[in-house]
CSV table of C-alpha atoms in Angstrom, one decimal:
chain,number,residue,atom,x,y,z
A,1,UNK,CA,14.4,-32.0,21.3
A,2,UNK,CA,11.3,-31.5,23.5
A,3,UNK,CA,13.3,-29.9,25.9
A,4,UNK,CA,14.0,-27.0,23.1
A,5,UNK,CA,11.0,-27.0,21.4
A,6,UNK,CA,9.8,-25.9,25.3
A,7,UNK,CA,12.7,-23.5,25.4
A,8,UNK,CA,11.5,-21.5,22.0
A,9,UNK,CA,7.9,-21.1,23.1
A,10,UNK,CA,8.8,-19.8,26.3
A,11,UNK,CA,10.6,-16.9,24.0
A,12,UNK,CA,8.6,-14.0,23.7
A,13,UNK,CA,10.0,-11.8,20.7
A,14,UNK,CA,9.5,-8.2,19.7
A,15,UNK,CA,10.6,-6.0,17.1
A,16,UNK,CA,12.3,-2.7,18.8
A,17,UNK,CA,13.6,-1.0,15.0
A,18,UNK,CA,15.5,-2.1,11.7
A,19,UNK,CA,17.2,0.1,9.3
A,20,UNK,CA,19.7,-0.3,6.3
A,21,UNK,CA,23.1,1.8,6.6
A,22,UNK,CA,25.4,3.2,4.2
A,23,UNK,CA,29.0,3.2,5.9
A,24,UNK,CA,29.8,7.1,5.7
A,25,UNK,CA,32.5,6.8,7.4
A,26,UNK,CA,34.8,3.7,9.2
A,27,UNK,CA,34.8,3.6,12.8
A,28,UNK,CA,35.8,1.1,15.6
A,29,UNK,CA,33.3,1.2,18.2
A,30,UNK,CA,35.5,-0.1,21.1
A,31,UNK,CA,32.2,-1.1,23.4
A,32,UNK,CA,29.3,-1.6,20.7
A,33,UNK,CA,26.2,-2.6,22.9
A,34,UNK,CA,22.4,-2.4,22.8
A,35,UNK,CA,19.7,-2.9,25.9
A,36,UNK,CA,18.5,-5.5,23.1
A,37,UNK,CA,19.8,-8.4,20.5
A,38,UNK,CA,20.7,-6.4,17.4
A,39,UNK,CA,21.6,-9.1,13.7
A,40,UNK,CA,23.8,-7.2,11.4
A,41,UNK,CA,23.6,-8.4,8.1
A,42,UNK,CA,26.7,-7.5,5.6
A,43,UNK,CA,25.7,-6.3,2.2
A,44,UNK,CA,29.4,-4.9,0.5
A,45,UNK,CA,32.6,-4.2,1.9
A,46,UNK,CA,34.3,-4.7,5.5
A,47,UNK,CA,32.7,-5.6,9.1
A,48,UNK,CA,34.6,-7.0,11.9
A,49,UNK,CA,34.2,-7.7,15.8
A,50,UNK,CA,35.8,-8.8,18.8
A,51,UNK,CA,39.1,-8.1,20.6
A,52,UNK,CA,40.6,-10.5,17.7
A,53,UNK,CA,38.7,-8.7,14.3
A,54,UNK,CA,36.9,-11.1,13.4
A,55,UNK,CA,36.1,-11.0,9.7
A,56,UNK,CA,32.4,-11.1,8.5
A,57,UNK,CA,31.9,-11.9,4.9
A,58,UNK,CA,29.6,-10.2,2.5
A,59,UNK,CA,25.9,-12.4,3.1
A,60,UNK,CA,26.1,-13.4,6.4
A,61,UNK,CA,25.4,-12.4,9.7
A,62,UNK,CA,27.0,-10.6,13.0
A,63,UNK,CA,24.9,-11.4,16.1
A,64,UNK,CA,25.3,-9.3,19.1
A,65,UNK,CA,23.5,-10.6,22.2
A,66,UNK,CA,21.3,-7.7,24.6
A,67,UNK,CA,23.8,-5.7,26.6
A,68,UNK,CA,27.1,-7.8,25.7
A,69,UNK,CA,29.5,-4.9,24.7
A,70,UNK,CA,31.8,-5.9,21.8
A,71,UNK,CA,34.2,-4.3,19.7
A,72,UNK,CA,32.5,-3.6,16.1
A,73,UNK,CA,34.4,-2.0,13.0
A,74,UNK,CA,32.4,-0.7,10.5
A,75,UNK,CA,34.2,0.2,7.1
A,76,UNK,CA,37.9,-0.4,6.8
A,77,UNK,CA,39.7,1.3,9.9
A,78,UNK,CA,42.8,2.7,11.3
A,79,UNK,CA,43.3,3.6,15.0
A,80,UNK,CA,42.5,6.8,14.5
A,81,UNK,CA,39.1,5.9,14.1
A,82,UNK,CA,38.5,4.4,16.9
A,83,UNK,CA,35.7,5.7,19.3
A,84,UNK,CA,33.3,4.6,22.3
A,85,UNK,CA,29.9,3.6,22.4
A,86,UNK,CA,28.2,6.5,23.5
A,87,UNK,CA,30.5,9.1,21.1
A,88,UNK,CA,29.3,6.9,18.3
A,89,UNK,CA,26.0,7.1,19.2
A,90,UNK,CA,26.0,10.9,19.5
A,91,UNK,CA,27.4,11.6,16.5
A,92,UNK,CA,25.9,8.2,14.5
A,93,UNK,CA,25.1,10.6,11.4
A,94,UNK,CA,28.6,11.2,10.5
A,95,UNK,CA,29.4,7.1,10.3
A,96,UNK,CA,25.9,5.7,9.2
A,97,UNK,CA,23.5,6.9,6.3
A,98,UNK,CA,20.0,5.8,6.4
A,99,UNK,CA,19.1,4.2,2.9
A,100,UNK,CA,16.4,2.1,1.4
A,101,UNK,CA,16.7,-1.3,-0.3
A,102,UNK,CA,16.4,0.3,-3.7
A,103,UNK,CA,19.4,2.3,-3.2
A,104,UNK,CA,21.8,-0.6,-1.7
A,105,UNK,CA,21.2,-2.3,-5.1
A,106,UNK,CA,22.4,0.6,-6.5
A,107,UNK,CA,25.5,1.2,-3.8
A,108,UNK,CA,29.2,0.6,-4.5
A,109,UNK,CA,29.8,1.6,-1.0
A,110,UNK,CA,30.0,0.1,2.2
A,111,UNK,CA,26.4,-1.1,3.6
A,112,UNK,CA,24.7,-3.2,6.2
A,113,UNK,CA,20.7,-4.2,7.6
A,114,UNK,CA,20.4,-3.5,11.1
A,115,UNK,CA,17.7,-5.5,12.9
A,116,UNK,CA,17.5,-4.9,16.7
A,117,UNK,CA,14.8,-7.1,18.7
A,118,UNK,CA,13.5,-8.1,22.2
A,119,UNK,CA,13.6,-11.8,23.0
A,120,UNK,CA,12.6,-12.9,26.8
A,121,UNK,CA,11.8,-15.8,28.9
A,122,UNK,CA,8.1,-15.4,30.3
A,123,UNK,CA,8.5,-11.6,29.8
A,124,UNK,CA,11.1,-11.3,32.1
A,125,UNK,CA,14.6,-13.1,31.4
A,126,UNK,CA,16.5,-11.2,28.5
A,127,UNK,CA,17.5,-14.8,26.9
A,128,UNK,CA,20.0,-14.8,24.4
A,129,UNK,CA,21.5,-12.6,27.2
A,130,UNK,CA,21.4,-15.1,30.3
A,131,UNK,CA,23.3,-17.8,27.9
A,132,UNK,CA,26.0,-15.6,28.3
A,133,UNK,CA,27.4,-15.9,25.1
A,134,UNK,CA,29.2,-13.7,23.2
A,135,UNK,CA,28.8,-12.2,19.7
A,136,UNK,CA,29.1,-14.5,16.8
A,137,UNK,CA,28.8,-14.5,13.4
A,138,UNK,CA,26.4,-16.6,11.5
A,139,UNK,CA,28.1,-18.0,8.0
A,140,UNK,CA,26.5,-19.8,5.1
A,141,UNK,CA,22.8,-19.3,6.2
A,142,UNK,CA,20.8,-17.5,3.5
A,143,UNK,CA,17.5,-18.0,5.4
A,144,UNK,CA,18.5,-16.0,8.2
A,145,UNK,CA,19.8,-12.6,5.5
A,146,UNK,CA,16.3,-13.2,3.9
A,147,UNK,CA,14.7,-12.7,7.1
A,148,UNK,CA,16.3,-9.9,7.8
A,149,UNK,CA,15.9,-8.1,4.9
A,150,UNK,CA,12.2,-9.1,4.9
A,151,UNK,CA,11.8,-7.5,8.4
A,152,UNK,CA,13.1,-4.0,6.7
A,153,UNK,CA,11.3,-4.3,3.7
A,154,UNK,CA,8.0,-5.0,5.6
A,155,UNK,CA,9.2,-1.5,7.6
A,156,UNK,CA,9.3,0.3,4.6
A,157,UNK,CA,6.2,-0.4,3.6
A,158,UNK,CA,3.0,1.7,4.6
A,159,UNK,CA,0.5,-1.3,4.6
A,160,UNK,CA,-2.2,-2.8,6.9
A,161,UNK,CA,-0.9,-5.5,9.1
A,162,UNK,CA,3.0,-4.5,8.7
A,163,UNK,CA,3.6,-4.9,12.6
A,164,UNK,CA,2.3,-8.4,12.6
A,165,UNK,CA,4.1,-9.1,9.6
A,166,UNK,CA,7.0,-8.0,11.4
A,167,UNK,CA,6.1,-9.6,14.5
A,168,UNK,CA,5.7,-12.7,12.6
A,169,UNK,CA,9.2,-12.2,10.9
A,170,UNK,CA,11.0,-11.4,14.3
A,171,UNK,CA,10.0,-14.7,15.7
A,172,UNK,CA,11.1,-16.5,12.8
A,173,UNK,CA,14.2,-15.3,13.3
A,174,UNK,CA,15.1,-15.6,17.2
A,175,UNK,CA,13.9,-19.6,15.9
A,176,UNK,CA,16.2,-19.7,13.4
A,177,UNK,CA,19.1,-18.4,15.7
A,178,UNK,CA,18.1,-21.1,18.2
A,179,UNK,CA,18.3,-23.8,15.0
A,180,UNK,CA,21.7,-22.4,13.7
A,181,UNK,CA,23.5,-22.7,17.8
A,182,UNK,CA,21.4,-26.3,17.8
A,183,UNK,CA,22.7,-27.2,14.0
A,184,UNK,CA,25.9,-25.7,14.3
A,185,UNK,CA,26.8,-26.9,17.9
A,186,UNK,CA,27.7,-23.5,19.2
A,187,UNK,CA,26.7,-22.7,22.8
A,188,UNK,CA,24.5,-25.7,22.9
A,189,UNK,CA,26.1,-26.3,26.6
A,190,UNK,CA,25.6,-22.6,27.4
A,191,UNK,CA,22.2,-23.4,25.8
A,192,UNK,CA,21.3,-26.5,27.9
A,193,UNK,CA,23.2,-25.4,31.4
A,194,UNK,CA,22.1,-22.4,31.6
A,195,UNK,CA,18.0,-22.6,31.0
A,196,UNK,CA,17.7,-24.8,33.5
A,197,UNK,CA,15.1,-21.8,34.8
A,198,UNK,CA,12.3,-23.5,32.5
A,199,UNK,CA,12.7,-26.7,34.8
A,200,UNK,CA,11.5,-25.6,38.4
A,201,UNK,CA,8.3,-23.3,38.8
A,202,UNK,CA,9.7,-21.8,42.4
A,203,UNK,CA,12.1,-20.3,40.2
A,204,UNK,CA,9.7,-18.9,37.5
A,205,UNK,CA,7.7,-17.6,40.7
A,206,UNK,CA,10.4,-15.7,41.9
A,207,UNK,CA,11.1,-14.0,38.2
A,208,UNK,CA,7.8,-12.9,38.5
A,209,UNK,CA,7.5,-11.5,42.2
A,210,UNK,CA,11.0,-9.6,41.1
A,211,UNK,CA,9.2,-8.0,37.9
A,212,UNK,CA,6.1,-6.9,39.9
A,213,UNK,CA,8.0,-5.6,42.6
A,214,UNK,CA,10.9,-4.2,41.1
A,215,UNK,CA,11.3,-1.0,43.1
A,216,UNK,CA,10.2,-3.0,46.2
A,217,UNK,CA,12.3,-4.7,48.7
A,218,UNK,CA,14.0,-8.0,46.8
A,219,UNK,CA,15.9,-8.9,49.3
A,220,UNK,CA,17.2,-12.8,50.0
A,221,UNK,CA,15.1,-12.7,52.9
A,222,UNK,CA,11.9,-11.9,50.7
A,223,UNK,CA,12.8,-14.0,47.9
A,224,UNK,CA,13.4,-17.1,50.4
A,225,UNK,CA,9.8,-16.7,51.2
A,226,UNK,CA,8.7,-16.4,47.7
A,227,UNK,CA,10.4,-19.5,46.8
A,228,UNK,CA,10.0,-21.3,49.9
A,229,UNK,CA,13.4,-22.4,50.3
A,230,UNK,CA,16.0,-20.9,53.4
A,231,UNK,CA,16.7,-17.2,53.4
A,232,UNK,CA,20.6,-18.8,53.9
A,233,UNK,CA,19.6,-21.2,50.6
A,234,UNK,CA,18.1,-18.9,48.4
A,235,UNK,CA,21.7,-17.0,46.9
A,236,UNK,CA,23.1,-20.1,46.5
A,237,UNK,CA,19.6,-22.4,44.4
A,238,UNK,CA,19.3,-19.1,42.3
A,239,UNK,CA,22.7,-18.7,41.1
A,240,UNK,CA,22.6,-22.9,40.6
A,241,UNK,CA,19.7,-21.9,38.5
A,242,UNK,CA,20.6,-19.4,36.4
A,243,UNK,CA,24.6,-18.8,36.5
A,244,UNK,CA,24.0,-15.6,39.0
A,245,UNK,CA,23.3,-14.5,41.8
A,246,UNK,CA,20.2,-12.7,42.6
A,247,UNK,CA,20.9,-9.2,43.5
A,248,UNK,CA,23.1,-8.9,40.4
A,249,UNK,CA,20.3,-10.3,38.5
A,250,UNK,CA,17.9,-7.5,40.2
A,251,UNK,CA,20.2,-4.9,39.3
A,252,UNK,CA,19.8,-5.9,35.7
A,253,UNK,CA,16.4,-6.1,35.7
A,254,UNK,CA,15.8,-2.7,37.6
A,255,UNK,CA,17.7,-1.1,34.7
A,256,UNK,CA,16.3,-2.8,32.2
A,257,UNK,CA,12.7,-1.2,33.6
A,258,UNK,CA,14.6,2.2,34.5
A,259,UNK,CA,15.5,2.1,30.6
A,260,UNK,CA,11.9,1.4,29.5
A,261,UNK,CA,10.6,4.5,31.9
A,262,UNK,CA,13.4,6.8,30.3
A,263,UNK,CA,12.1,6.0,26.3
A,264,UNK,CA,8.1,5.9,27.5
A,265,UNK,CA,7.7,8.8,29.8
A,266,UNK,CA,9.0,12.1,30.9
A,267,UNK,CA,9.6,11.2,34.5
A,268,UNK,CA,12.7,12.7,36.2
A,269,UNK,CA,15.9,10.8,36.7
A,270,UNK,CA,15.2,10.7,40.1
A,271,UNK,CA,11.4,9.8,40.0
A,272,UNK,CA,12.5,6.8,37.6
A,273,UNK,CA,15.6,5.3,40.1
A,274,UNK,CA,13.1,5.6,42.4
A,275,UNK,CA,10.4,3.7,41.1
A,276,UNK,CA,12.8,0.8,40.2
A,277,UNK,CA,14.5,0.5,43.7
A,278,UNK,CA,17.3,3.0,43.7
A,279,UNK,CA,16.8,5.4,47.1
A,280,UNK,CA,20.0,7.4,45.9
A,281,UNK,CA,19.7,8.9,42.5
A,282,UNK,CA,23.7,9.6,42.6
A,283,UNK,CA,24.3,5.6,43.1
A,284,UNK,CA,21.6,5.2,40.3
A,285,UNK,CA,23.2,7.3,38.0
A,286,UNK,CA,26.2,5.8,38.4
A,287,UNK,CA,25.0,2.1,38.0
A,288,UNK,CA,23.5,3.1,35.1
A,289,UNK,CA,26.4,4.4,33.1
A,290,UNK,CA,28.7,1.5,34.3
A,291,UNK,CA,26.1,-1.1,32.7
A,292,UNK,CA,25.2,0.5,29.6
A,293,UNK,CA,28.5,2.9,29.2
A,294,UNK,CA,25.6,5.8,28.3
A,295,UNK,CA,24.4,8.5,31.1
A,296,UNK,CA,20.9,7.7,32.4
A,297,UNK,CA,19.9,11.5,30.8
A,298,UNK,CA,21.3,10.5,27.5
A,299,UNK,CA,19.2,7.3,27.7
A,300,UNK,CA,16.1,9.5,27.1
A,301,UNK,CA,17.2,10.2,23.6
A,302,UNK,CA,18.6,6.9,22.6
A,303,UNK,CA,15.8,6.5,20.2
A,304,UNK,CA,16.3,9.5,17.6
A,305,UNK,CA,20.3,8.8,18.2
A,306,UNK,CA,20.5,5.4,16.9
A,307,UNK,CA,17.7,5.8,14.3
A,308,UNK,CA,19.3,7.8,12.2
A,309,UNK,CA,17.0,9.8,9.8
C-alpha cells in the first residue's frame, strides 16, 4: 500500500477544460484521442467504445487514457456516420452542443460531462499513459460522476477560488481512478510493472535532463552519462524501466512540448520543431500528424475546436 500511496503523490494533476454536451448528432469517431486523460460521464441515452462497442450505461463512466486513440460512438449510429478524429474535431458543432447543468435536467436528449485533465509523474511522465492501458469504463461508482459533475459545476461558476476548487476536485479524481484499478483489480500489474520509474533515482535523473534539454542532443551516448550506466546499457535499463525505449519515449515527449508551444505562443511551425529537437520541419510535420492523427497547423486551434461554444 505504501508503494501506491508513493505512486499518487508523485501525480501531479491539472485541469485542462470540462464541458457538458448535448448529442446533436450520432457519430463514430473511429480514432477518438486527446494529448490528455479525458472522463466521460453518461447522463441519457447511448455511448460506446472500442473495436468491440462497448456499451456504457447511463451513470457511469468512459475513461480515455492521454493519447490512446479509441473508437467512441456518441448517440445511436449507423456506418454512415462514421468519421475521423480530426473531421470530428473540425466540425464538433454539428455533433456536440454546449449546455449547462440546468438544462440537462431538463433534456430528453442524448447528453454527456466531459472532463479532460493532465496527470504526470514528477512533471514529466504522462502516467495513466505509460501504464499502457487502454480505455475502460468505470461502472457502479457514484463518487467518481459526482466528481465530475462537481468539476463543471465549479466551471460554471464566476466565484473567487474556482481554479483551486477545481484543482482540488481534479486530484480527487485521478485518486479515485487509482482506487477504482486498485479495488477493482484492473491493470494493477500494468500498475505495479510498469512504475517501476519511482524506484531508481538515475532514472528520475534522466526524465529530468530529457525535459530540460528537450530540443538538445538526447542521444544514448548522452543519456549513458546522465545515468552513469554504459552508453551500450542505457537502451536496454531504460526500456527494463519503463516498457520503452528511450528515443521513442523522446519523441513523445518532444511532441508533447511541441503541442504546449503551438496552444501558448505564436511561433512558426518551424521555429517550434526546432526548439523541441526536430532539424527538419517536413520530418516534424509528419511525426506530428502520425501521433496525434491532427496536422501540427491545426494543433494551434485545437482549443476553440474542441470547446465548443
Amino acid at each position: 500500500m505504501e508503494y501506491y500511496n508513493k505512486v499518487i503523490e508523485s501525480v501531479g494533476v491539472r485541469y485542462i477544460r470540462g464541458n457538458n454536451f448535448k448529442i446533436e448528432r450520432p457519430v463514430t469517431i473511429t480514432d477518438y484521442t486527446d494529448v490528455e486523460n479525458t472522463a466521460i460521464l453518461l447522463h441519457r441515452g447511448s455511448l460506446n467504445f472500442g473495436d468491440d462497442q462497448e456499451s456504457v450505461s447511463e451513470g457511469e463512466i468512459l475513461f480515455i487514457p492521454a493519447s490512446r486513440p479509441t473508437r467512441v460512438s456518441f448517440g445511436t449510429v449507423t456506418k454512415r456516420n462514421e468519421t475521423t478524429n480530426e473531421n470530428f474535431l473540425e466540425n464538433k458543432k454539428k455533433y456536440l452542443q454546449t449546455v449547462s447543468f440546468k438544462e440537462i435536467k431538463n433534456l430528453e436528449d442524448d447528453c454527456i460531462t466531459s472532463v479532460t485533465f493532465e496527470a504526470k509523474v514528477f512533471d514529466v511522465v504522462n502516467f495513466f499513459n505509460s501504464l499502457g492501458i487502454p480505455a475502460f469504463v468505470i461502472r457502479f461508482n457514484d463518487r467518481v460522476a459526482s466528481i465530475i459533475e462537481d468539476i463543471v459545476k465549479e466551471s460554471e461558476q464566476n466565484t473567487p477560488g474556482k481554479e483551486r476548487v477545481m484543482k482540488i476536485y481534479t486530484e480527487l479524481l485521478v485518486v479515485e481512478l487509482v482506487r477504482h484499478i486498485l479495488k477493482n483489480r484492473l491493470f494493477v500489474e500494468e500498475l505495479s510493472t510498469n512504475s517501476t520509474y519511482f524506484k531508481d533515482p538515475r532514472l528520475i535523473d534522466m526524465f529530468n535532463y530529457i525535459k530540460k534539454n528537450i530540443g538538445g542532443d538526447l542521444s544514448n551516448k548522452v543519456l549513458a552519462k546522465v545515468a552513469n550506466v554504459s552508453e551500450d546499457y542505457v537502451g536496454q535499463y531504460f526500456k527494463m524501466l519503463t516498457g520503452i525505449n528511450p528515443q521513442d519515449y523522446i519523441e513523445y515527449q518532444r511532441m508533447e512540448a511541441a503541442v504546449e508551444l503551438l496552444r501558448t505562443t505564436k511561433k512558426s511551425i518551424r521555429d517550434i520543431g526546432k526548439e523541441v529537437g526536430y532539424k527538419d520541419t517536413a520530418y516534424f510535420c509528419r511525426r506530428f500528424k502520425m501521433m496525434y492523427g491532427l496536422p501540427a497547423g491545426k494543433m494551434r486551434r485545437r482549443e476553440s475546436l474542441i470547446n465548443v461554444q
